[in-house]
Amino acid sequence: MSIHHQGNVDSNNVTGIQPIFKFLYFTCVIISHVYLLGSCLYELLQIESSANCSGHQPERRNRSSSPRHRLQRLLSESGNRLCADCGSPDPKWVSINLGVFICIKCSGVHRSLGVHISKVLSVKLDEWTEDQVDSMIEMGGNSAANMKYEAAIPDSYRKPRPTALIEVRTDFIRRKYELQQFLNSDEQMICPFPPSSSSHYNSLSLTCSLALDKRNYEKQSTGHRTHGIGHAFRNSWRRKESEHRSTKKSNSMAGMVEFIGLIKVNVVRGTNLAVRDVVTSDPYVILSLGSQSVKTRVIKNNLNPVWNEKLMLSIPKNVPPLKTLVYDKDTFTTDDFMGEAEIDIEPLVTAAKASENSTLSESMPLGKWKASKDNTLVKDGMISLIDGKVKQEISVKLQNVERGVLEIELECVPLTQ
């Protein structure tokens, strides 16, 4: 009787313990998977680290020389001696995010694309940092960029020559970088993980294959779907696109403008700017010239900010005014307006043209833009020849705002530079 009672107790205990064993089992399975994933990631990092050490990745050059000297050495390499887009010799401009050396004519088209596509710097006129030069070296210059962006140029299509018209030049550059029509169609189908015989790498390769198969399936099935939310979304997107077609057309014409020079703008400082954040503001400046626009960095909590930031814009043949707009940066709402002003740069351009062929080397005044009730100048904007450069210092009162003055320095740069 006592033995029978003990047997019943054991049976009940086993039944109660089963969920615990299940929990421990699944816990062990999860831990083993986490450990396997950790080991996979560790080996991936080890491979990448060894590749860097063995020289498989582009290594950064010796930094014993200045950034400008290192950039000049990169420019002297055979693939960089000609413009990446039209083949003009001795390019003096760089698209730093595309990693290409380009000529002055192509640089104007690049600027019209916007800095989100191509950010243009001058080899000689801009200050270069070590990181910027490192980035150019790692991207490989014109040869590497053209292998990517010109991999699939049709046989019937020809690159522009150095003497090409602006329309031809613009069409090619937009196709090449903005629309990316000449990329190799297989380039984005490559699995990002290196091959390996180990089981976890086979799993990663399988994952990549499944992802590519899914992408191909979605691409094929998109053409056959005619109903559902996706179809409605695409239709609404097409309606929105048609509404902005005229805007896109005007933007596409921006690169076809002929440029006569460059203007280097040093945004020096703001004084007594308007309050937009209770007791202070986070100001930044936008400069616009025709269809081009650039902006300064944001300076936090300052009504008298000092930028000393140099920005470059191309000067169209029909010289428009340089527009300056000041905004307060907001994180969660729309940026607040802090004033605007227009600057007539035609007197500066005229003075630069007149002095371009001059042999004068000593500093001297060339003219001035007089302050009056009809403009926004705080004082006369003197135009001077300083060390062979035509410059103008300007202080402008910000308009359509309660207060604020903006000080800038202008320098007109001929296309020959």
Short mmCIF file of N, CA, C and O in Angstrom, two decimals, residues 296-402:
data_model
loop_
_atom_site.label_atom_id
_atom_site.label_comp_id
_atom_site.label_asym_id
_atom_site.label_seq_id
_atom_site.Cartn_x
_atom_site.Cartn_y
_atom_site.Cartn_z
N THR A 296 25.66 77.19 -44.87
CA THR A 296 26.69 77.09 -43.84
C THR A 296 26.28 76.07 -42.79
O THR A 296 25.16 75.55 -42.79
N ARG A 297 27.17 75.84 -41.86
CA ARG A 297 26.85 74.99 -40.71
C ARG A 297 25.96 75.77 -39.73
O ARG A 297 25.87 76.99 -39.80
N VAL A 298 25.33 75.05 -38.84
CA VAL A 298 24.49 75.65 -37.81
C VAL A 298 25.36 75.99 -36.59
O VAL A 298 26.20 75.19 -36.18
N ILE A 299 25.17 77.19 -36.04
CA ILE A 299 25.86 77.57 -34.81
C ILE A 299 24.82 77.66 -33.70
O ILE A 299 23.86 78.42 -33.79
N LYS A 300 25.01 76.88 -32.67
CA LYS A 300 24.02 76.74 -31.60
C LYS A 300 24.06 77.93 -30.63
O LYS A 300 25.12 78.44 -30.28
N ASN A 301 22.86 78.35 -30.22
CA ASN A 301 22.66 79.31 -29.12
C ASN A 301 23.54 80.55 -29.25
O ASN A 301 24.34 80.87 -28.37
N ASN A 302 23.38 81.27 -30.37
CA ASN A 302 24.24 82.43 -30.60
C ASN A 302 23.52 83.44 -31.48
O ASN A 302 23.11 83.12 -32.60
N LEU A 303 23.37 84.66 -30.98
CA LEU A 303 22.78 85.75 -31.77
C LEU A 303 23.85 86.58 -32.46
O LEU A 303 23.52 87.47 -33.25
N ASN A 304 25.14 86.29 -32.19
CA ASN A 304 26.27 86.95 -32.86
C ASN A 304 27.25 85.88 -33.36
O ASN A 304 28.40 85.83 -32.94
N PRO A 305 26.77 85.00 -34.24
CA PRO A 305 27.58 83.86 -34.65
C PRO A 305 28.74 84.27 -35.55
O PRO A 305 28.65 85.21 -36.33
N VAL A 306 29.85 83.54 -35.44
CA VAL A 306 31.00 83.72 -36.33
C VAL A 306 31.18 82.42 -37.10
O VAL A 306 31.51 81.38 -36.52
N TRP A 307 30.93 82.48 -38.40
CA TRP A 307 31.07 81.29 -39.25
C TRP A 307 32.47 81.20 -39.85
O TRP A 307 33.11 80.17 -39.78
N ASN A 308 32.89 82.28 -40.53
CA ASN A 308 34.15 82.25 -41.30
C ASN A 308 34.19 81.02 -42.19
O ASN A 308 35.16 80.26 -42.20
N GLU A 309 33.11 80.83 -42.92
CA GLU A 309 32.95 79.63 -43.76
C GLU A 309 32.92 80.04 -45.23
O GLU A 309 32.11 80.86 -45.64
N LYS A 310 33.81 79.44 -46.02
CA LYS A 310 33.93 79.78 -47.44
C LYS A 310 33.10 78.82 -48.29
O LYS A 310 33.23 77.60 -48.16
N LEU A 311 32.28 79.38 -49.17
CA LEU A 311 31.42 78.60 -50.07
C LEU A 311 31.62 79.10 -51.50
O LEU A 311 31.93 80.28 -51.72
N MET A 312 31.42 78.22 -52.47
CA MET A 312 31.69 78.56 -53.87
C MET A 312 30.43 78.38 -54.72
O MET A 312 29.69 77.41 -54.56
N LEU A 313 30.21 79.32 -55.64
CA LEU A 313 29.08 79.26 -56.57
C LEU A 313 29.56 79.67 -57.96
O LEU A 313 30.46 80.51 -58.09
N SER A 314 28.96 79.09 -59.00
CA SER A 314 29.26 79.49 -60.37
C SER A 314 28.45 80.74 -60.75
O SER A 314 27.29 80.87 -60.34
N ILE A 315 29.06 81.63 -61.52
CA ILE A 315 28.38 82.87 -61.94
C ILE A 315 27.79 82.68 -63.34
O ILE A 315 28.53 82.47 -64.30
N PRO A 316 26.46 82.70 -63.47
CA PRO A 316 25.85 82.58 -64.80
C PRO A 316 26.17 83.77 -65.68
O PRO A 316 26.55 84.85 -65.20
N LYS A 317 26.02 83.58 -67.00
CA LYS A 317 26.33 84.65 -67.96
C LYS A 317 25.48 85.87 -67.70
O LYS A 317 25.96 87.01 -67.73
N ASN A 318 24.18 85.69 -67.50
CA ASN A 318 23.31 86.79 -67.09
C ASN A 318 23.34 86.85 -65.57
O ASN A 318 22.66 86.08 -64.89
N VAL A 319 24.16 87.74 -65.03
CA VAL A 319 24.50 87.73 -63.61
C VAL A 319 23.28 88.07 -62.75
O VAL A 319 22.77 89.19 -62.79
N PRO A 320 22.79 87.12 -61.93
CA PRO A 320 21.67 87.40 -61.03
C PRO A 320 22.20 87.92 -59.70
O PRO A 320 23.40 87.84 -59.42
N PRO A 321 21.34 88.46 -58.83
CA PRO A 321 21.79 88.87 -57.50
C PRO A 321 22.09 87.65 -56.64
O PRO A 321 21.51 86.58 -56.82
N LEU A 322 22.99 87.83 -55.70
CA LEU A 322 23.29 86.80 -54.72
C LEU A 322 22.29 86.95 -53.57
O LEU A 322 22.23 87.98 -52.92
N LYS A 323 21.49 85.92 -53.34
CA LYS A 323 20.47 85.97 -52.30
C LYS A 323 20.98 85.27 -51.04
O LYS A 323 21.53 84.17 -51.10
N THR A 324 20.79 85.94 -49.91
CA THR A 324 21.16 85.37 -48.62
C THR A 324 19.92 85.23 -47.75
O THR A 324 19.11 86.15 -47.66
N LEU A 325 19.77 84.07 -47.15
CA LEU A 325 18.65 83.82 -46.24
C LEU A 325 19.20 83.23 -44.95
O LEU A 325 20.08 82.36 -44.99
N VAL A 326 18.70 83.71 -43.83
CA VAL A 326 19.14 83.24 -42.52
C VAL A 326 17.97 82.53 -41.85
O VAL A 326 16.84 83.03 -41.85
N TYR A 327 18.25 81.34 -41.30
CA TYR A 327 17.22 80.55 -40.62
C TYR A 327 17.71 80.09 -39.26
O TYR A 327 18.92 79.98 -39.01
N ASP A 328 16.75 79.81 -38.39
CA ASP A 328 17.01 79.20 -37.10
C ASP A 328 16.70 77.72 -37.20
O ASP A 328 15.59 77.34 -37.59
N LYS A 329 17.67 76.88 -36.87
CA LYS A 329 17.49 75.43 -36.99
C LYS A 329 16.63 74.90 -35.86
O LYS A 329 16.91 75.13 -34.67
N ASP A 330 15.55 74.19 -36.22
CA ASP A 330 14.68 73.54 -35.24
C ASP A 330 14.69 72.04 -35.49
O ASP A 330 14.66 71.59 -36.64
N THR A 331 14.69 71.27 -34.43
CA THR A 331 14.76 69.82 -34.56
C THR A 331 13.42 69.19 -34.89
O THR A 331 13.33 68.32 -35.76
N PHE A 332 12.36 69.63 -34.24
CA PHE A 332 11.07 68.96 -34.38
C PHE A 332 10.06 69.76 -35.18
O PHE A 332 8.96 69.26 -35.47
N THR A 333 10.36 71.00 -35.53
CA THR A 333 9.44 71.82 -36.32
C THR A 333 10.18 72.45 -37.49
O THR A 333 11.40 72.30 -37.64
N THR A 334 9.44 73.16 -38.33
CA THR A 334 10.04 73.84 -39.47
C THR A 334 11.00 74.93 -39.00
O THR A 334 10.74 75.63 -38.03
N ASP A 335 12.13 75.06 -39.70
CA ASP A 335 13.11 76.07 -39.34
C ASP A 335 12.50 77.47 -39.44
O ASP A 335 11.75 77.76 -40.38
N ASP A 336 12.85 78.33 -38.49
CA ASP A 336 12.27 79.67 -38.41
C ASP A 336 13.07 80.66 -39.25
O ASP A 336 14.30 80.67 -39.23
N PHE A 337 12.36 81.51 -39.95
CA PHE A 337 12.96 82.55 -40.80
C PHE A 337 13.58 83.63 -39.92
O PHE A 337 12.99 84.10 -38.95
N MET A 338 14.81 84.06 -40.29
CA MET A 338 15.52 85.08 -39.51
C MET A 338 16.01 86.25 -40.38
O MET A 338 16.84 87.03 -39.93
N GLY A 339 15.52 86.34 -41.61
CA GLY A 339 15.88 87.49 -42.44
C GLY A 339 16.49 87.09 -43.77
O GLY A 339 16.92 85.95 -43.97
N GLU A 340 16.52 88.08 -44.69
CA GLU A 340 17.07 87.85 -46.02
C GLU A 340 17.65 89.14 -46.57
O GLU A 340 17.37 90.23 -46.06
N ALA A 341 18.47 89.00 -47.60
CA ALA A 341 19.03 90.17 -48.28
C ALA A 341 19.48 89.77 -49.67
O ALA A 341 19.80 88.59 -49.91
N GLU A 342 19.48 90.73 -50.59
CA GLU A 342 19.98 90.52 -51.94
C GLU A 342 21.22 91.38 -52.15
O GLU A 342 21.26 92.54 -51.75
N ILE A 343 22.23 90.77 -52.80
CA ILE A 343 23.50 91.48 -53.03
C ILE A 343 23.75 91.54 -54.53
O ILE A 343 23.76 90.50 -55.21
N ASP A 344 23.95 92.73 -55.05
CA ASP A 344 24.27 92.93 -56.46
C ASP A 344 25.75 92.64 -56.67
O ASP A 344 26.61 93.40 -56.22
N ILE A 345 26.07 91.52 -57.33
CA ILE A 345 27.48 91.16 -57.54
C ILE A 345 28.00 91.62 -58.90
O ILE A 345 29.17 91.39 -59.22
N GLU A 346 27.15 92.29 -59.69
CA GLU A 346 27.60 92.72 -61.02
C GLU A 346 28.76 93.70 -60.96
O GLU A 346 29.69 93.60 -61.77
N PRO A 347 28.79 94.70 -60.02
CA PRO A 347 29.97 95.57 -59.94
C PRO A 347 31.26 94.79 -59.67
O PRO A 347 32.31 95.11 -60.23
N LEU A 348 31.19 93.76 -58.84
CA LEU A 348 32.36 92.93 -58.56
C LEU A 348 32.80 92.17 -59.80
O LEU A 348 33.99 92.10 -60.12
N VAL A 349 31.84 91.60 -60.54
CA VAL A 349 32.16 90.84 -61.75
C VAL A 349 32.77 91.76 -62.80
O VAL A 349 33.75 91.40 -63.47
N THR A 350 32.22 92.97 -62.95
CA THR A 350 32.75 93.93 -63.92
C THR A 350 34.18 94.31 -63.58
O THR A 350 35.05 94.37 -64.46
N ALA A 351 34.45 94.55 -62.30
CA ALA A 351 35.80 94.90 -61.88
C ALA A 351 36.77 93.74 -62.11
O ALA A 351 37.93 93.95 -62.50
N ALA A 352 36.30 92.52 -61.88
CA ALA A 352 37.15 91.35 -62.08
C ALA A 352 37.50 91.17 -63.56
O ALA A 352 38.64 90.84 -63.91
N LYS A 353 36.52 91.39 -64.43
CA LYS A 353 36.77 91.29 -65.88
C LYS A 353 37.79 92.33 -66.32
O LYS A 353 38.69 92.06 -67.13
N ALA A 354 37.65 93.54 -65.80
CA ALA A 354 38.55 94.63 -66.19
C ALA A 354 39.98 94.36 -65.75
O ALA A 354 40.93 94.76 -66.42
N SER A 355 40.15 93.72 -64.61
CA SER A 355 41.49 93.50 -64.07
C SER A 355 42.09 92.16 -64.47
O SER A 355 43.24 91.88 -64.16
N GLU A 356 41.29 91.34 -65.18
CA GLU A 356 41.76 89.99 -65.51
C GLU A 356 43.00 90.02 -66.38
O GLU A 356 43.92 89.21 -66.19
N ASN A 357 43.05 90.92 -67.35
CA ASN A 357 44.19 91.00 -68.26
C ASN A 357 45.20 92.07 -67.84
O ASN A 357 46.11 92.39 -68.57
N SER A 358 44.97 92.61 -66.66
CA SER A 358 45.86 93.66 -66.18
C SER A 358 47.13 93.05 -65.59
O SER A 358 47.14 91.93 -65.09
N THR A 359 48.21 93.82 -65.65
CA THR A 359 49.49 93.37 -65.09
C THR A 359 49.72 93.92 -63.68
O THR A 359 50.79 93.75 -63.11
N LEU A 360 48.72 94.62 -63.12
CA LEU A 360 48.86 95.21 -61.80
C LEU A 360 49.00 94.11 -60.74
O LEU A 360 48.28 93.11 -60.79
N SER A 361 49.89 94.29 -59.81
CA SER A 361 50.09 93.33 -58.74
C SER A 361 49.91 93.94 -57.36
O SER A 361 49.67 93.23 -56.39
N GLU A 362 50.05 95.27 -57.27
CA GLU A 362 49.92 95.91 -55.97
C GLU A 362 48.45 96.09 -55.60
O GLU A 362 47.58 96.20 -56.46
N SER A 363 48.20 96.14 -54.29
CA SER A 363 46.83 96.29 -53.82
C SER A 363 46.33 97.70 -54.09
O SER A 363 47.07 98.68 -53.92
N MET A 364 45.07 97.79 -54.53
CA MET A 364 44.49 99.09 -54.84
C MET A 364 42.97 98.98 -54.90
O MET A 364 42.43 97.92 -55.19
N PRO A 365 42.25 100.08 -54.60
CA PRO A 365 40.78 100.06 -54.73
C PRO A 365 40.37 100.11 -56.20
O PRO A 365 40.98 100.80 -57.01
N LEU A 366 39.32 99.37 -56.53
CA LEU A 366 38.82 99.33 -57.91
C LEU A 366 37.45 99.98 -58.05
O LEU A 366 37.05 100.34 -59.16
N GLY A 367 36.73 100.14 -56.97
CA GLY A 367 35.40 100.74 -57.03
C GLY A 367 34.63 100.42 -55.77
O GLY A 367 35.17 99.90 -54.80
N LYS A 368 33.35 100.74 -55.77
CA LYS A 368 32.53 100.44 -54.61
C LYS A 368 31.06 100.38 -54.99
O LYS A 368 30.62 100.97 -56.00
N TRP A 369 30.31 99.68 -54.17
CA TRP A 369 28.86 99.63 -54.29
C TRP A 369 28.32 100.48 -53.15
O TRP A 369 28.47 100.16 -51.98
N LYS A 370 27.73 101.61 -53.50
CA LYS A 370 27.35 102.61 -52.51
C LYS A 370 26.10 102.21 -51.74
O LYS A 370 25.13 101.71 -52.31
N ALA A 371 26.15 102.45 -50.45
CA ALA A 371 24.97 102.21 -49.60
C ALA A 371 23.94 103.29 -49.85
O ALA A 371 24.26 104.47 -50.00
N SER A 372 22.67 102.90 -49.94
CA SER A 372 21.59 103.86 -50.17
C SER A 372 20.29 103.28 -49.63
O SER A 372 20.24 102.13 -49.17
N LYS A 373 19.23 104.06 -49.74
CA LYS A 373 17.92 103.59 -49.30
C LYS A 373 17.36 102.49 -50.20
O LYS A 373 16.43 101.78 -49.83
N ASP A 374 17.94 102.38 -51.40
CA ASP A 374 17.44 101.40 -52.37
C ASP A 374 18.09 100.03 -52.21
O ASP A 374 17.74 99.10 -52.93
N ASN A 375 19.07 99.91 -51.33
CA ASN A 375 19.69 98.60 -51.13
C ASN A 375 19.80 98.30 -49.63
O ASN A 375 19.37 99.10 -48.80
N THR A 376 20.39 97.19 -49.31
CA THR A 376 20.43 96.72 -47.92
C THR A 376 21.79 96.94 -47.27
O THR A 376 22.05 96.40 -46.18
N LEU A 377 22.67 97.72 -47.89
CA LEU A 377 24.02 97.89 -47.36
C LEU A 377 24.02 98.73 -46.09
O LEU A 377 23.34 99.76 -46.00
N VAL A 378 24.83 98.31 -45.12
CA VAL A 378 25.05 99.11 -43.92
C VAL A 378 26.05 100.22 -44.21
O VAL A 378 25.92 101.34 -43.72
N LYS A 379 27.04 99.91 -45.06
CA LYS A 379 28.05 100.88 -45.48
C LYS A 379 28.47 100.53 -46.91
O LYS A 379 28.09 99.48 -47.43
N ASP A 380 29.23 101.42 -47.53
CA ASP A 380 29.68 101.18 -48.90
C ASP A 380 30.49 99.88 -48.98
O ASP A 380 31.34 99.61 -48.12
N GLY A 381 30.20 99.10 -50.01
CA GLY A 381 30.93 97.85 -50.22
C GLY A 381 32.12 98.08 -51.12
O GLY A 381 31.98 98.15 -52.35
N MET A 382 33.30 98.20 -50.55
CA MET A 382 34.51 98.51 -51.30
C MET A 382 34.99 97.29 -52.10
O MET A 382 35.04 96.16 -51.59
N ILE A 383 35.35 97.54 -53.38
CA ILE A 383 35.92 96.51 -54.25
C ILE A 383 37.40 96.81 -54.40
O ILE A 383 37.79 97.91 -54.80
N SER A 384 38.25 95.84 -54.08
CA SER A 384 39.69 96.08 -54.07
C SER A 384 40.43 94.94 -54.74
O SER A 384 39.97 93.79 -54.79
N LEU A 385 41.61 95.29 -55.28
CA LEU A 385 42.54 94.29 -55.80
C LEU A 385 43.56 94.01 -54.70
O LEU A 385 44.35 94.89 -54.33
N ILE A 386 43.54 92.79 -54.15
CA ILE A 386 44.42 92.42 -53.04
C ILE A 386 45.17 91.15 -53.42
O ILE A 386 44.57 90.09 -53.63
N ASP A 387 46.50 91.28 -53.55
CA ASP A 387 47.35 90.14 -53.93
C ASP A 387 46.87 89.49 -55.22
O ASP A 387 46.84 88.25 -55.34
N GLY A 388 46.47 90.32 -56.17
CA GLY A 388 46.03 89.82 -57.47
C GLY A 388 44.62 89.27 -57.49
O GLY A 388 44.17 88.73 -58.51
N LYS A 389 43.89 89.39 -56.37
CA LYS A 389 42.52 88.88 -56.28
C LYS A 389 41.55 90.03 -56.11
O LYS A 389 41.82 90.97 -55.35
N VAL A 390 40.41 89.95 -56.81
CA VAL A 390 39.39 90.99 -56.74
C VAL A 390 38.41 90.61 -55.65
O VAL A 390 37.71 89.59 -55.74
N LYS A 391 38.35 91.44 -54.58
CA LYS A 391 37.54 91.13 -53.42
C LYS A 391 36.62 92.29 -53.05
O LYS A 391 36.86 93.43 -53.44
N GLN A 392 35.58 91.97 -52.29
CA GLN A 392 34.65 92.98 -51.82
C GLN A 392 34.13 92.59 -50.44
O GLN A 392 33.74 91.44 -50.22
N GLU A 393 34.16 93.55 -49.52
CA GLU A 393 33.62 93.34 -48.17
C GLU A 393 32.26 94.01 -48.09
O GLU A 393 32.11 95.17 -48.45
N ILE A 394 31.27 93.25 -47.60
CA ILE A 394 29.89 93.76 -47.59
C ILE A 394 29.25 93.47 -46.24
O ILE A 394 29.38 92.36 -45.69
N SER A 395 28.53 94.48 -45.71
CA SER A 395 27.68 94.31 -44.53
C SER A 395 26.26 94.67 -44.93
O SER A 395 26.01 95.77 -45.41
N VAL A 396 25.33 93.72 -44.76
CA VAL A 396 23.96 93.94 -45.21
C VAL A 396 22.98 93.84 -44.04
O VAL A 396 23.16 93.02 -43.13
N LYS A 397 21.96 94.69 -44.08
CA LYS A 397 20.87 94.61 -43.11
C LYS A 397 19.88 93.54 -43.59
O LYS A 397 19.44 93.57 -44.74
N LEU A 398 19.56 92.64 -42.72
CA LEU A 398 18.59 91.60 -43.07
C LEU A 398 17.20 92.19 -43.16
O LEU A 398 16.79 92.99 -42.30
N GLN A 399 16.47 91.80 -44.20
CA GLN A 399 15.14 92.35 -44.48
C GLN A 399 14.04 91.40 -44.00
O GLN A 399 14.26 90.21 -43.79
N ASN A 400 12.83 92.00 -43.85
CA ASN A 400 11.63 91.24 -43.45
C ASN A 400 11.83 90.53 -42.11
O ASN A 400 11.35 89.41 -41.88
N VAL A 401 12.55 91.18 -41.22
CA VAL A 401 12.81 90.67 -39.88
C VAL A 401 13.06 91.87 -38.98
O VAL A 401 13.37 92.97 -39.46
N GLU A 402 12.92 91.68 -37.68
CA GLU A 402 13.02 92.82 -36.77
C GLU A 402 14.42 93.39 -36.63
O GLU A 402 14.59 94.57 -36.34
#
